Short mmCIF file of C-alpha atoms in Angstrom, two decimals:
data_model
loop_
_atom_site.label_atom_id
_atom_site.label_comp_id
_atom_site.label_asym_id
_atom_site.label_seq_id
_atom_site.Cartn_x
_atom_site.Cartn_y
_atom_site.Cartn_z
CA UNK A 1 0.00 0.00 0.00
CA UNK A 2 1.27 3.33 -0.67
CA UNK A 3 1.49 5.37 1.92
CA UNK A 4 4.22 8.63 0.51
CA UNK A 5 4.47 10.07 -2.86
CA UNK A 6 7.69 11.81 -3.44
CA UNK A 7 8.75 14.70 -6.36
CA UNK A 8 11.84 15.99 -7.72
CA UNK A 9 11.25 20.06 -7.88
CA UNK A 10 12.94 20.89 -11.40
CA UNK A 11 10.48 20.12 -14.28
CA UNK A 12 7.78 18.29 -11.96
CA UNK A 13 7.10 20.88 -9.29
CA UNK A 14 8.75 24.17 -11.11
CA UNK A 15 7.92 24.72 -14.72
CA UNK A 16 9.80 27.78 -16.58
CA UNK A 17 11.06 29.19 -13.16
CA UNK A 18 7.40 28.90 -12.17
CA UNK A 19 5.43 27.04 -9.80
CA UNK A 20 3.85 24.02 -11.71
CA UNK A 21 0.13 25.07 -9.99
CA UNK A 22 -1.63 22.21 -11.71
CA UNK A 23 0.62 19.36 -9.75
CA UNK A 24 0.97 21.47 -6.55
CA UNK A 25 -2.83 22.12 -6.28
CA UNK A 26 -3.12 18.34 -7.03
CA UNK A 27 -0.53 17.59 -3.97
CA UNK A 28 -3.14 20.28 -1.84
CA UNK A 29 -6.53 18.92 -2.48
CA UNK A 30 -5.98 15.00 -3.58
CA UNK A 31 -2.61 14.01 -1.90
CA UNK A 32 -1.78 15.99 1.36
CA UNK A 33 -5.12 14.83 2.95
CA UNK A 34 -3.85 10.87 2.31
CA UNK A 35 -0.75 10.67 1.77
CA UNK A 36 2.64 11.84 3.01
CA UNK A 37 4.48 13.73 0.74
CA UNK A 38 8.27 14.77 -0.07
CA UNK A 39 10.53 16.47 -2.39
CA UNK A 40 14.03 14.71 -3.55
CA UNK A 41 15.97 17.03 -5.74
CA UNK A 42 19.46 18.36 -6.86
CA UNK A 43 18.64 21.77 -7.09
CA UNK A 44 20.60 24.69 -6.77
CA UNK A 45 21.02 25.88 -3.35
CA UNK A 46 18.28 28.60 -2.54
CA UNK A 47 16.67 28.00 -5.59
CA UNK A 48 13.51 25.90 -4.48
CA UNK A 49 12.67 28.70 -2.19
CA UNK A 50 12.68 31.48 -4.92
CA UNK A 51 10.17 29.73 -6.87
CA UNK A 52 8.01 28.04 -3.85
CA UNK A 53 6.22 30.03 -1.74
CA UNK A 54 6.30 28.88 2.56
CA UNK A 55 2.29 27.78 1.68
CA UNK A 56 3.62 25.70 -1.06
CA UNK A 57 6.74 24.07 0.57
CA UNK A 58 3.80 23.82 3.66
CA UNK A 59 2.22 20.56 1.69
CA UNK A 60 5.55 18.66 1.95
CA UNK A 61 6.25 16.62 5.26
CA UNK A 62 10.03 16.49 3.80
CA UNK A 63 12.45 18.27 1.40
CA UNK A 64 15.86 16.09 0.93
CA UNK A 65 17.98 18.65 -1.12
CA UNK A 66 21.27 17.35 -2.47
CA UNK A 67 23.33 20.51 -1.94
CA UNK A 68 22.38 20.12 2.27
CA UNK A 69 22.10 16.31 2.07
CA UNK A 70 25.85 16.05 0.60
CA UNK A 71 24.34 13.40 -1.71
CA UNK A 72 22.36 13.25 -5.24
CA UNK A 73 20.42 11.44 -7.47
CA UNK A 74 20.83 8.77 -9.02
CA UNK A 75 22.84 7.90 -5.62
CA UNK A 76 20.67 5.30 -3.61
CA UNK A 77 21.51 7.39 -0.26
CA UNK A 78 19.24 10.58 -1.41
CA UNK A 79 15.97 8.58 -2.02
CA UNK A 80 16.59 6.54 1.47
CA UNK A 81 16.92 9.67 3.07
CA UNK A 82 13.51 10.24 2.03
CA UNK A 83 11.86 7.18 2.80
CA UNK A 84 13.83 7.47 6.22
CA UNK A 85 12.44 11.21 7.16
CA UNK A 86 8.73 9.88 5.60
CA UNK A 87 8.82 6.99 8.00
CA UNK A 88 7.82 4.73 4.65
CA UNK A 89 9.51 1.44 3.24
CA UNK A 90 10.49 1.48 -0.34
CA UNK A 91 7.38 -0.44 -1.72
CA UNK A 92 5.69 2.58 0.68
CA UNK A 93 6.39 4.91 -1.85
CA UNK A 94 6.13 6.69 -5.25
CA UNK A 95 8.72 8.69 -6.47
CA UNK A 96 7.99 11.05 -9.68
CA UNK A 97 10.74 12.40 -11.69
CA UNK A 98 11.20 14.28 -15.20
CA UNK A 99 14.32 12.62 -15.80
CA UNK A 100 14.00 8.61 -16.74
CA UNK A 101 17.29 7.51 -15.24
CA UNK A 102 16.43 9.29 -11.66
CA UNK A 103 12.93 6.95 -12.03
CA UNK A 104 14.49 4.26 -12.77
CA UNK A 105 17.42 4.23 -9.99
CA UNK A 106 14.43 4.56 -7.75
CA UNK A 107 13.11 1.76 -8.70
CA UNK A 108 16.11 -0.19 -8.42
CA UNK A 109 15.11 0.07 -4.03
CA UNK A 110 12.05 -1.11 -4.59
CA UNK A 111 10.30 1.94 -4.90
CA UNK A 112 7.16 3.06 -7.43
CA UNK A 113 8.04 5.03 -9.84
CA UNK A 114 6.75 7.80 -12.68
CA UNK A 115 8.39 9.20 -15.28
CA UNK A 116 6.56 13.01 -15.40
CA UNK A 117 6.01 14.03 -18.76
CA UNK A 118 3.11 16.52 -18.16
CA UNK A 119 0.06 16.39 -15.25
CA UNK A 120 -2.67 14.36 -17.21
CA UNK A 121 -0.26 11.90 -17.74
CA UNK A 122 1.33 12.09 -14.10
CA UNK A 123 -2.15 12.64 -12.34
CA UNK A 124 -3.41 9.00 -14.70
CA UNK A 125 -0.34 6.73 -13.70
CA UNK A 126 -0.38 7.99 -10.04
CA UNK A 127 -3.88 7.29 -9.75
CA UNK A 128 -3.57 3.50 -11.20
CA UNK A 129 -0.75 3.11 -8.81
CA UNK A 130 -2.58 4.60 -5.76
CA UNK A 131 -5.55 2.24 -6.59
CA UNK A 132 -3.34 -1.05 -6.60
#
């Protein structure tokens, strides 16, 4: 059962230096309520907070940065982090990524995992997942 859904911030979250507002009003009124919910990313130090206001970065239970973390993805270490600050096992949790190879070295502990390509297409393979 999945019990934490996790997102990387560039391209997933952030669109065009911008907020993605369909996914983070999705994490607000379907998710939060449910589910706990985390950020994994390599972003730039600062960065996520320039873009995400403190109501947005609010719906997370966890951010696991790699510049403060001192470890990225794909490294295992940064997605157990996660899962370790979530309180979930790896078959607990989705992970949701824009970039294929950070997916798939989730996957590779046992975690769920989505490849974001835009948020019909998240929101439909998340909800599949969520119902299995």
């Amino acid at each position: 059962m999945i019990k934490a859904v996790i997102f990387d911030f560039f391209g997933v979250l952030e669109q065009n230096q911008q907020p993605n507002r369909e996914v983070l009003d999705y994490v607000k009124n379907q998710l939060k309520p449910k589910y706990k919910i985390g950020i994994v990313s390599n972003v730039l130090a600062g960065f996520i907070y320039l873009i995400l206001s403190p109501d947005d970065l609010k719906l997370f239970d966890d951010v696991v940065l790699s510049y403060e973390a001192g470890v990225a993805k794909p490294e295992p270490r940064i997605y157990e982090l996660a899962m370790q600050n979530l309180g979930v096992k790896p078959e607990e949790a989705v992970f949701i990524d824009d970039q294929e190879h950070y997916v798939e070295a989730a996957k590779t502990l046992g975690m769920k995992g989505i490849y974001f390509q835009d948020f019909k297409q998240m929101k439909s393979d998340l909800e599949k997942l969520l119902r299995s």
